[in-house]
PDB file of N, CA and C in Angstrom:
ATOM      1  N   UNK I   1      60.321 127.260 169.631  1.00  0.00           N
ATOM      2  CA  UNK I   1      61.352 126.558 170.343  1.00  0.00           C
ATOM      3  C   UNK I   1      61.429 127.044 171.795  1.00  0.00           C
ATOM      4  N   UNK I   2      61.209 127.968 171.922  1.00  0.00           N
ATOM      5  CA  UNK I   2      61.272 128.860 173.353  1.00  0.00           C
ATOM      6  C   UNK I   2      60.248 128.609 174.228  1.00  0.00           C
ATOM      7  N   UNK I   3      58.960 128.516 173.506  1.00  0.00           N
ATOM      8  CA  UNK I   3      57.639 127.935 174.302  1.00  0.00           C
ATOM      9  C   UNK I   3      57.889 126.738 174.755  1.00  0.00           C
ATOM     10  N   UNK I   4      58.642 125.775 174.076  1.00  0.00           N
ATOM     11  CA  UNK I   4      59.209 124.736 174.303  1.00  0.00           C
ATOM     12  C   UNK I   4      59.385 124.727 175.586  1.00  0.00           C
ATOM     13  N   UNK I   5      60.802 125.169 175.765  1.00  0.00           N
ATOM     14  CA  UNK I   5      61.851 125.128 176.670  1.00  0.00           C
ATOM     15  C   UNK I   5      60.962 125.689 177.896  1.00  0.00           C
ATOM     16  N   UNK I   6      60.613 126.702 177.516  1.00  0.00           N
ATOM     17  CA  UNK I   6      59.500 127.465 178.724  1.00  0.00           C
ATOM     18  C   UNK I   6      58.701 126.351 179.789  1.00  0.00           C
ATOM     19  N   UNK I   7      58.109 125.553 178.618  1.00  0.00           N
ATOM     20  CA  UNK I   7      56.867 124.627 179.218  1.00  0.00           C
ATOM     21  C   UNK I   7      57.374 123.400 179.761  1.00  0.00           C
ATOM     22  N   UNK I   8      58.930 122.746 179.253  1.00  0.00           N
ATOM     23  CA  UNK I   8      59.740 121.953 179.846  1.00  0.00           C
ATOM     24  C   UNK I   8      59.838 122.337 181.280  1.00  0.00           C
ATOM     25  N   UNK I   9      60.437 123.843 181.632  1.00  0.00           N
ATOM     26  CA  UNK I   9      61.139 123.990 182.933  1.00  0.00           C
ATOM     27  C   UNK I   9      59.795 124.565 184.115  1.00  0.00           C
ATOM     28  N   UNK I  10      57.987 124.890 183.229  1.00  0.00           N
ATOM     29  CA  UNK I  10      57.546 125.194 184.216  1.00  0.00           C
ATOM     30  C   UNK I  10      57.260 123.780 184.589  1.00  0.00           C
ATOM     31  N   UNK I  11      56.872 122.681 184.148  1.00  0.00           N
ATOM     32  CA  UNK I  11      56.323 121.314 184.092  1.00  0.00           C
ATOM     33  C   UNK I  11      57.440 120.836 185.237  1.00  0.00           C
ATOM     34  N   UNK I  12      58.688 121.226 185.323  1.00  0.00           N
ATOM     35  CA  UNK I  12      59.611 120.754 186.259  1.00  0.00           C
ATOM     36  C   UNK I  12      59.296 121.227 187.397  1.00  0.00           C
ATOM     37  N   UNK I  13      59.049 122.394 187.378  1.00  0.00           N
ATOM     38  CA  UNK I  13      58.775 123.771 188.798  1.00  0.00           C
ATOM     39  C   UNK I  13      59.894 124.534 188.935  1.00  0.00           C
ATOM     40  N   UNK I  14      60.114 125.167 188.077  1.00  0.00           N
ATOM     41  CA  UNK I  14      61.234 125.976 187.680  1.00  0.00           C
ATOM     42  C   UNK I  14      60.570 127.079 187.569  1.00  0.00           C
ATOM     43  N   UNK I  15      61.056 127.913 188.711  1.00  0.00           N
ATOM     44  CA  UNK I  15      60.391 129.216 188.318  1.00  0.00           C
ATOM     45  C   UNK I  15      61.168 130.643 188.791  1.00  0.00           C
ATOM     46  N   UNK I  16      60.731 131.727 188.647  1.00  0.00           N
ATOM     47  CA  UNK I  16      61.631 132.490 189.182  1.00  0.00           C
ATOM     48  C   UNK I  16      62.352 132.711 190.570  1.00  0.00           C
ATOM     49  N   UNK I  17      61.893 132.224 191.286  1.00  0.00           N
ATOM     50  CA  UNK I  17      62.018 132.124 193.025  1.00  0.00           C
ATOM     51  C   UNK I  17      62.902 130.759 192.896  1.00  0.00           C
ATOM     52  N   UNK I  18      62.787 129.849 191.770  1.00  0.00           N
ATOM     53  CA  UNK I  18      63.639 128.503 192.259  1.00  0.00           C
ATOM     54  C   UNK I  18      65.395 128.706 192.954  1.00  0.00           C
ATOM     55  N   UNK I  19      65.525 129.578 192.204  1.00  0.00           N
ATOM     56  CA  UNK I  19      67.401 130.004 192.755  1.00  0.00           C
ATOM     57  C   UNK I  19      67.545 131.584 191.528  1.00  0.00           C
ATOM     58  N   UNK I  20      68.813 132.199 192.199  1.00  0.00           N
ATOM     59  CA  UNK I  20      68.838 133.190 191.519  1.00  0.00           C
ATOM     60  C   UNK I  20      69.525 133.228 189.666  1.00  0.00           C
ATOM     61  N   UNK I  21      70.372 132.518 189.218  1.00  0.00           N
ATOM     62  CA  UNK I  21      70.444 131.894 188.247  1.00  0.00           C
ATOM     63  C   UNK I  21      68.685 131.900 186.970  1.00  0.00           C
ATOM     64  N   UNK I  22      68.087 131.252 187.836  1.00  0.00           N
ATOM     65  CA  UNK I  22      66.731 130.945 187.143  1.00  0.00           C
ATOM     66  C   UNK I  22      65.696 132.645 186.903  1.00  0.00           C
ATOM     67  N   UNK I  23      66.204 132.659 188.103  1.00  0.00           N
ATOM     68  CA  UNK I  23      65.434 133.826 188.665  1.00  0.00           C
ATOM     69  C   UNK I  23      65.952 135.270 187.160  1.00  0.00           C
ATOM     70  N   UNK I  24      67.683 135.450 186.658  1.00  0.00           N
ATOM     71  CA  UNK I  24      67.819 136.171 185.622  1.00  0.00           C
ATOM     72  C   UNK I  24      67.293 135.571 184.442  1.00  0.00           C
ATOM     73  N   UNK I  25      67.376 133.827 184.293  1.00  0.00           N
ATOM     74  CA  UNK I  25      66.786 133.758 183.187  1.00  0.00           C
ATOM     75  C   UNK I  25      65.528 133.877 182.648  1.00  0.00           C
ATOM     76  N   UNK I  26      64.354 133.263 183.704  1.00  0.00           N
ATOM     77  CA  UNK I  26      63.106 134.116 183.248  1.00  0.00           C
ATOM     78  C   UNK I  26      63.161 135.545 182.638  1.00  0.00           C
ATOM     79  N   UNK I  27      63.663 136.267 183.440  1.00  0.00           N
ATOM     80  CA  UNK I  27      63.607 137.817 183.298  1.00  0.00           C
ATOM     81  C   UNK I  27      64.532 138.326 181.877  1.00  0.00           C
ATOM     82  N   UNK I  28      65.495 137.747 181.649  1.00  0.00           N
ATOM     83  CA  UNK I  28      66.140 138.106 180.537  1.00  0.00           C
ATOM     84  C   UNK I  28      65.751 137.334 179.062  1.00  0.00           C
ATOM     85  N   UNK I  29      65.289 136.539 179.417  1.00  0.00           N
ATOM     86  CA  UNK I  29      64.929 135.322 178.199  1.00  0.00           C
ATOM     87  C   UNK I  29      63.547 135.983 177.844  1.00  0.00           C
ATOM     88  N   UNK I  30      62.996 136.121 179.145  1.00  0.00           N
ATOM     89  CA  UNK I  30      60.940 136.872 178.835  1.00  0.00           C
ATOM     90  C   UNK I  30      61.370 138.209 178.280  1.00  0.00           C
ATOM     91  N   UNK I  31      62.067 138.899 178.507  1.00  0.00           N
ATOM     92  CA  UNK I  31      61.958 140.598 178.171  1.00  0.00           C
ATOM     93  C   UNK I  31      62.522 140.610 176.800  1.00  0.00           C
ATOM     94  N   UNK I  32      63.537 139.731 176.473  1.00  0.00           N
ATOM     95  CA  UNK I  32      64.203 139.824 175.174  1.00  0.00           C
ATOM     96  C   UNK I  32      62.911 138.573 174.524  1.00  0.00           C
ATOM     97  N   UNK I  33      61.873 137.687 174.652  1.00  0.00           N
ATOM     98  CA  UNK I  33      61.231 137.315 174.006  1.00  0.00           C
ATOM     99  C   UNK I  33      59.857 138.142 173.463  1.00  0.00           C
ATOM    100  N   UNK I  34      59.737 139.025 174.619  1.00  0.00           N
ATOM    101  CA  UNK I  34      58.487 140.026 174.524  1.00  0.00           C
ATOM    102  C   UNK I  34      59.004 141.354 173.247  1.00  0.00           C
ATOM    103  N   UNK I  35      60.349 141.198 173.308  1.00  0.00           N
ATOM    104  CA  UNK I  35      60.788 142.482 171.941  1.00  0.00           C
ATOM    105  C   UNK I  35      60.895 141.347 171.027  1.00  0.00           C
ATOM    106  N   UNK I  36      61.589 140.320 170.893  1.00  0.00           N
ATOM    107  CA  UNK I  36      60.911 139.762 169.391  1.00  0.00           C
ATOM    108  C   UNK I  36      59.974 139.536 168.864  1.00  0.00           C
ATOM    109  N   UNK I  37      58.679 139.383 169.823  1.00  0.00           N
ATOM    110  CA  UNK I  37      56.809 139.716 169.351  1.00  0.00           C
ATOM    111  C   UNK I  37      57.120 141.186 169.028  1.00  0.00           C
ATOM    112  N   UNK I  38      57.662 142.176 169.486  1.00  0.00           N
ATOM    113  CA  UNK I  38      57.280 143.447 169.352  1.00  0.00           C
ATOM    114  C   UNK I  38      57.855 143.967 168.089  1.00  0.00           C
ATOM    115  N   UNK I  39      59.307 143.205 167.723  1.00  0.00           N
ATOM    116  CA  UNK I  39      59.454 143.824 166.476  1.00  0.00           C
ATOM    117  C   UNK I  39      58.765 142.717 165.220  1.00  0.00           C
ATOM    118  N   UNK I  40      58.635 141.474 165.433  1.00  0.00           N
ATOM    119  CA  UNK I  40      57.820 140.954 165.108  1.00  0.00           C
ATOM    120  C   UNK I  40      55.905 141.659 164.151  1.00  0.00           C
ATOM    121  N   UNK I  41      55.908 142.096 165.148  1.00  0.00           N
ATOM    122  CA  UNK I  41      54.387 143.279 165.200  1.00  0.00           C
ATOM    123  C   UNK I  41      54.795 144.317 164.441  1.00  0.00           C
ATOM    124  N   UNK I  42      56.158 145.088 164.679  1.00  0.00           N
ATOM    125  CA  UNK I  42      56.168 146.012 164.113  1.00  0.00           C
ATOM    126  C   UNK I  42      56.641 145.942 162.153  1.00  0.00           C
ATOM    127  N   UNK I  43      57.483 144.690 162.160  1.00  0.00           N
ATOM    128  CA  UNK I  43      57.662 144.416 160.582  1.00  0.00           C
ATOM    129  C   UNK I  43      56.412 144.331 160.051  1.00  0.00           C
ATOM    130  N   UNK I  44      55.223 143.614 160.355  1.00  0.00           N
ATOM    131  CA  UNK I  44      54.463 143.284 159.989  1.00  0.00           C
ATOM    132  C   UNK I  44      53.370 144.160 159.552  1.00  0.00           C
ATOM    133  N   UNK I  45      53.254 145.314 160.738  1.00  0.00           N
ATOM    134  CA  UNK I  45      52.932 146.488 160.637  1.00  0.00           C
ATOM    135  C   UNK I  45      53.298 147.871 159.277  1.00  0.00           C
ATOM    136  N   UNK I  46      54.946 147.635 159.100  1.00  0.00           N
ATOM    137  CA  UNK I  46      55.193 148.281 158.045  1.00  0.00           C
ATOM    138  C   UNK I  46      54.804 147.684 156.640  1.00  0.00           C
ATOM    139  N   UNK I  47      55.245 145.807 156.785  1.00  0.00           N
ATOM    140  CA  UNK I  47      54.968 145.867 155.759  1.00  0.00           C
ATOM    141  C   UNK I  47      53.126 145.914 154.912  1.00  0.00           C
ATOM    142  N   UNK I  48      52.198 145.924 156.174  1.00  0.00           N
ATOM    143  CA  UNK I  48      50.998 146.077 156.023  1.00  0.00           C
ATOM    144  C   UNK I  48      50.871 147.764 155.437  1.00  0.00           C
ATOM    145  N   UNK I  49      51.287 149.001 155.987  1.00  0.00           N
ATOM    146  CA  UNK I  49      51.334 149.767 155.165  1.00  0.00           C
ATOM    147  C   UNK I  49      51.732 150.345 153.830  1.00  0.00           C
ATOM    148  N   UNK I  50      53.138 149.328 153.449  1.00  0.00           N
ATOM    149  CA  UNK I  50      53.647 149.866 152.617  1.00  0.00           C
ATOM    150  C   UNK I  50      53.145 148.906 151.575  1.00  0.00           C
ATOM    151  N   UNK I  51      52.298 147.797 151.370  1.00  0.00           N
ATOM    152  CA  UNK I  51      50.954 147.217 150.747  1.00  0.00           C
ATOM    153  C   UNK I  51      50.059 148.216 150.263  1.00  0.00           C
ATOM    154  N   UNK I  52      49.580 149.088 150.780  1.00  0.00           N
ATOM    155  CA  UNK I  52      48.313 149.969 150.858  1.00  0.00           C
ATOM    156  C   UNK I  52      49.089 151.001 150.207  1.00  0.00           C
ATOM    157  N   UNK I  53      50.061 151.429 150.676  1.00  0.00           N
ATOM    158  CA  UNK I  53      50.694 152.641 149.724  1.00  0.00           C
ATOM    159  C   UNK I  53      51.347 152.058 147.968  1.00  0.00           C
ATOM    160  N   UNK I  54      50.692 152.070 147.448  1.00  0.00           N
ATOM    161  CA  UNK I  54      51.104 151.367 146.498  1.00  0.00           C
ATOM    162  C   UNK I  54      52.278 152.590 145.468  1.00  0.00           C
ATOM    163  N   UNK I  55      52.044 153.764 145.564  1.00  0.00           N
ATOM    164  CA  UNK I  55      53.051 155.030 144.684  1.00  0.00           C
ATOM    165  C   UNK I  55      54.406 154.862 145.473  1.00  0.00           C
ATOM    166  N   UNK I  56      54.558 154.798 145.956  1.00  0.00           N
ATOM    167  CA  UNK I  56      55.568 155.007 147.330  1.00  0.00           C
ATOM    168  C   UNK I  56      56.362 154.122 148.676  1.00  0.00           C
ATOM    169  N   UNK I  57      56.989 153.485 148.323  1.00  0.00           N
ATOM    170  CA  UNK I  57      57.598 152.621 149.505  1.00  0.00           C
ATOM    171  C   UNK I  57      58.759 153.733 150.251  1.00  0.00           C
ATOM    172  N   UNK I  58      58.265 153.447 151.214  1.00  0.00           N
ATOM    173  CA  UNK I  58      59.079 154.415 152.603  1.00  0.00           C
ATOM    174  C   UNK I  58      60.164 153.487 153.343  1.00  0.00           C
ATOM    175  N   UNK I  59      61.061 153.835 152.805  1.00  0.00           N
ATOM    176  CA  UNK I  59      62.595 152.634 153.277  1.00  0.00           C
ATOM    177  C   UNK I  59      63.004 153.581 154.640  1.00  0.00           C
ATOM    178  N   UNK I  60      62.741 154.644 155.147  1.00  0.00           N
ATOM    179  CA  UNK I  60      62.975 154.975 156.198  1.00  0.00           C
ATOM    180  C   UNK I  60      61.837 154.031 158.039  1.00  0.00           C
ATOM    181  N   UNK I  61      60.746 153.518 156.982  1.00  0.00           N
ATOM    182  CA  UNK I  61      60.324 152.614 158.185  1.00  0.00           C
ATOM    183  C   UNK I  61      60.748 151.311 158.179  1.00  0.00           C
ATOM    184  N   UNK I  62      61.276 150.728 157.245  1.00  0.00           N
ATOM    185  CA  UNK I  62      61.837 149.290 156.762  1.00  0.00           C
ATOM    186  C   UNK I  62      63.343 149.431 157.921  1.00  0.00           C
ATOM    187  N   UNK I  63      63.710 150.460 157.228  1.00  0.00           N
ATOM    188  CA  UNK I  63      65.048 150.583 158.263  1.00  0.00           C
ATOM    189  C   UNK I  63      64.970 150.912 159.829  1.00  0.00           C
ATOM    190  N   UNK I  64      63.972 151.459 160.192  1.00  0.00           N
ATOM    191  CA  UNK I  64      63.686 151.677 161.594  1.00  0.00           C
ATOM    192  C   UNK I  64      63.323 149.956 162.229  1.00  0.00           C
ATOM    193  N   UNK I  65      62.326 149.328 161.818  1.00  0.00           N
ATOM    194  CA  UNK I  65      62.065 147.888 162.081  1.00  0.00           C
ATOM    195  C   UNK I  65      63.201 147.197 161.669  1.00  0.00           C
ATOM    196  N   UNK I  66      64.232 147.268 161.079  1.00  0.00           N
ATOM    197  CA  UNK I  66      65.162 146.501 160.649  1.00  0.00           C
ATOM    198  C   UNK I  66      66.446 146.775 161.988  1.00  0.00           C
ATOM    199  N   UNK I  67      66.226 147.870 162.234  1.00  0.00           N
ATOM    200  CA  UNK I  67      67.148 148.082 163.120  1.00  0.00           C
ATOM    201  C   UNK I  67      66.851 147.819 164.789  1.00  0.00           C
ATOM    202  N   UNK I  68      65.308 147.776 164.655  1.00  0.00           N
ATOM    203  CA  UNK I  68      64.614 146.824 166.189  1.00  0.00           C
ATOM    204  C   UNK I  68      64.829 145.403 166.267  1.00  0.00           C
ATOM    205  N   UNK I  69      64.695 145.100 164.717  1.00  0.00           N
ATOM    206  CA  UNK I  69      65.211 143.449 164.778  1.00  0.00           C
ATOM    207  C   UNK I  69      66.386 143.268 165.326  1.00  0.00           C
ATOM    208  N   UNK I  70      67.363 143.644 164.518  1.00  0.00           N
ATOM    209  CA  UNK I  70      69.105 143.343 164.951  1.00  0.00           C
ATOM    210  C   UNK I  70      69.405 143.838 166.261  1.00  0.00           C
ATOM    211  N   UNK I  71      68.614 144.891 166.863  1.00  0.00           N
ATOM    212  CA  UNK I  71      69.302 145.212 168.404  1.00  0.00           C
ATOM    213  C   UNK I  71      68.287 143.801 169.067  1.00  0.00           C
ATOM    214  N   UNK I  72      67.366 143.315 168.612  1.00  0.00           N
ATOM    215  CA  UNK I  72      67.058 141.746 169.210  1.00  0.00           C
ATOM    216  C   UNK I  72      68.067 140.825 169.389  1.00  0.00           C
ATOM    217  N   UNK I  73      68.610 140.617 167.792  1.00  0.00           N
ATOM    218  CA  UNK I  73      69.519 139.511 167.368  1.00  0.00           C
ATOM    219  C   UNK I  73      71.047 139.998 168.580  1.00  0.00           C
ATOM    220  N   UNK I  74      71.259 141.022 168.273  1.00  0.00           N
ATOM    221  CA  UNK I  74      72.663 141.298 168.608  1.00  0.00           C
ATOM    222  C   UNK I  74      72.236 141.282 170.613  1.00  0.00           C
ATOM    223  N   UNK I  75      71.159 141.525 170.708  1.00  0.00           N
ATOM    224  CA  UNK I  75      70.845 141.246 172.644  1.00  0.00           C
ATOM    225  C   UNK I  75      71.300 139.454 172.729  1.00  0.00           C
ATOM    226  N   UNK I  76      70.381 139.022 171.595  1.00  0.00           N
ATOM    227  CA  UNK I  76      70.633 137.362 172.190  1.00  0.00           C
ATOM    228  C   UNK I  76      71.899 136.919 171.904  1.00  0.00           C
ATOM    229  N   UNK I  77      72.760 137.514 170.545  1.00  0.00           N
ATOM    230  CA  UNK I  77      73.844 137.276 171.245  1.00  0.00           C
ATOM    231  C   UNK I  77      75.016 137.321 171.783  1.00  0.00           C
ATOM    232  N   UNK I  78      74.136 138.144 173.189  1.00  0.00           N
ATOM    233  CA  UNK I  78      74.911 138.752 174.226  1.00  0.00           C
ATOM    234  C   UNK I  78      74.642 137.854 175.460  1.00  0.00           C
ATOM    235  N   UNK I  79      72.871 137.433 175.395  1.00  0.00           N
ATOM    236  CA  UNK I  79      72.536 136.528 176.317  1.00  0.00           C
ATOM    237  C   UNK I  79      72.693 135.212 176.253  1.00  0.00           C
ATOM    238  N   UNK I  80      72.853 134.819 174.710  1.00  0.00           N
ATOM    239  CA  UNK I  80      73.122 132.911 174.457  1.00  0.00           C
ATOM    240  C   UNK I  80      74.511 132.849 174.915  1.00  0.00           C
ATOM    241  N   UNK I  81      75.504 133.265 175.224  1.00  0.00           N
ATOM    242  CA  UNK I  81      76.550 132.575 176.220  1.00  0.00           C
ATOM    243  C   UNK I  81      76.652 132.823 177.280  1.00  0.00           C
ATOM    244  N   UNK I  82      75.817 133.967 177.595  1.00  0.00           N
ATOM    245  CA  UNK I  82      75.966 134.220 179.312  1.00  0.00           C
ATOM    246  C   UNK I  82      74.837 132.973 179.839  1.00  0.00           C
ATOM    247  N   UNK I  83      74.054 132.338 179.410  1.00  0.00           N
ATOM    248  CA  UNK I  83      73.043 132.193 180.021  1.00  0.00           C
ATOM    249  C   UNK I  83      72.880 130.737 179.752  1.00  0.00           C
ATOM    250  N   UNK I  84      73.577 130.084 178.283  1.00  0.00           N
ATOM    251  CA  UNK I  84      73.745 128.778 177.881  1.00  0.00           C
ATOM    252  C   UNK I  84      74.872 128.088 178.364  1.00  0.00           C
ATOM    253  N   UNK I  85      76.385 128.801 177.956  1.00  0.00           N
ATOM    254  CA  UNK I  85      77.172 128.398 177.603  1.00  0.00           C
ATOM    255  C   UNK I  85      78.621 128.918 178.841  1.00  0.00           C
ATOM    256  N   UNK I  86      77.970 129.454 179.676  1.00  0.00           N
ATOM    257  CA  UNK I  86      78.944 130.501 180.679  1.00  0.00           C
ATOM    258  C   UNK I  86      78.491 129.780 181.722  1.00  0.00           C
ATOM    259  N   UNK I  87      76.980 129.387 182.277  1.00  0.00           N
ATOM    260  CA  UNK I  87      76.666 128.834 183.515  1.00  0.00           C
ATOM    261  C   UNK I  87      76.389 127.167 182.989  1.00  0.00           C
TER     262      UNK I  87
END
Protein backbone atom coordinates (compact mmCIF):
# COMPACT_ATOMS: atom_id res chain seq x y z
CA UNK A 1 0.00 0.00 0.00
CA UNK A 2 2.87 2.36 0.75
CA UNK A 3 4.72 1.60 -2.56
CA UNK A 4 1.54 2.67 -3.76
CA UNK A 5 1.20 5.94 -2.37
CA UNK A 6 5.05 6.40 -2.85
CA UNK A 7 4.78 5.90 -6.71
CA UNK A 8 1.45 8.07 -6.85
CA UNK A 9 3.30 11.22 -5.32
CA UNK A 10 6.76 10.54 -7.21
CA UNK A 11 4.69 10.27 -10.70
CA UNK A 12 3.22 13.77 -9.49
CA UNK A 13 6.85 15.29 -8.62
CA UNK A 14 6.53 15.23 -5.15
CA UNK A 15 9.56 15.05 -3.61
CA UNK A 16 11.49 16.05 -0.73
CA UNK A 17 12.53 19.64 -1.77
CA UNK A 18 8.72 20.11 -3.02
CA UNK A 19 7.77 22.14 0.39
CA UNK A 20 8.69 21.40 3.90
CA UNK A 21 5.54 19.41 4.93
CA UNK A 22 6.61 16.80 2.11
CA UNK A 23 10.00 17.23 2.86
CA UNK A 24 9.06 15.43 6.90
CA UNK A 25 6.99 13.06 5.18
CA UNK A 26 9.43 11.36 2.98
CA UNK A 27 11.77 11.25 5.88
CA UNK A 28 9.40 9.98 8.51
CA UNK A 29 7.21 7.65 6.38
CA UNK A 30 10.90 6.18 4.66
CA UNK A 31 12.67 5.69 8.12
CA UNK A 32 9.62 4.19 9.87
CA UNK A 33 9.13 2.03 6.46
CA UNK A 34 12.86 0.92 6.40
CA UNK A 35 12.22 -0.53 10.34
CA UNK A 36 9.22 -2.42 9.20
CA UNK A 37 11.57 -4.37 6.46
CA UNK A 38 13.93 -4.54 9.39
CA UNK A 39 11.79 -6.09 11.86
CA UNK A 40 10.17 -7.75 9.14
CA UNK A 41 13.86 -9.52 8.47
CA UNK A 42 14.32 -9.93 11.85
CA UNK A 43 10.92 -12.16 12.67
CA UNK A 44 11.76 -14.06 9.93
CA UNK A 45 15.18 -14.54 10.98
CA UNK A 46 14.09 -15.95 14.43
CA UNK A 47 11.61 -17.81 13.20
CA UNK A 48 14.19 -19.45 10.65
CA UNK A 49 16.26 -20.43 13.69
CA UNK A 50 13.97 -21.60 15.97
CA UNK A 51 12.94 -24.22 12.84
CA UNK A 52 16.47 -25.65 12.99
CA UNK A 53 16.52 -25.81 16.74
CA UNK A 54 14.10 -28.32 16.99
CA UNK A 55 14.83 -29.38 21.32
CA UNK A 56 14.38 -25.88 22.26
CA UNK A 57 12.37 -22.77 21.35
CA UNK A 58 14.00 -19.55 22.75
CA UNK A 59 10.95 -17.13 23.66
CA UNK A 60 13.53 -14.63 24.76
CA UNK A 61 14.21 -13.88 20.82
CA UNK A 62 10.41 -14.07 19.88
CA UNK A 63 10.03 -11.39 22.50
CA UNK A 64 12.92 -9.22 21.47
CA UNK A 65 11.39 -9.15 17.62
CA UNK A 66 8.03 -8.82 19.08
CA UNK A 67 8.96 -5.88 20.84
CA UNK A 68 10.77 -4.24 17.45
CA UNK A 69 7.48 -4.85 15.87
CA UNK A 70 5.19 -2.87 18.32
CA UNK A 71 7.76 0.06 18.83
CA UNK A 72 6.95 0.08 14.71
CA UNK A 73 3.19 -0.15 15.27
CA UNK A 74 3.11 2.22 18.27
CA UNK A 75 5.73 4.92 15.94
CA UNK A 76 2.93 4.83 13.20
CA UNK A 77 0.61 5.51 15.52
CA UNK A 78 2.21 8.47 16.46
CA UNK A 79 2.86 9.43 12.77
CA UNK A 80 -0.78 8.45 11.13
CA UNK A 81 -2.32 11.63 12.69
CA UNK A 82 0.41 13.90 12.62
CA UNK A 83 0.97 13.37 9.08
CA UNK A 84 -2.71 12.18 7.73
CA UNK A 85 -5.09 13.57 9.81
CA UNK A 86 -3.43 16.88 11.62
CA UNK A 87 -2.15 18.48 8.19
Amino acid sequence: MKGVEYYLKITSGISLSTNTFFSFYWLLTGFHYIHVIVGLIILLVIKRYNQQESTEINLEFYSAGATFWHMCDLIWIILFPILYLLF
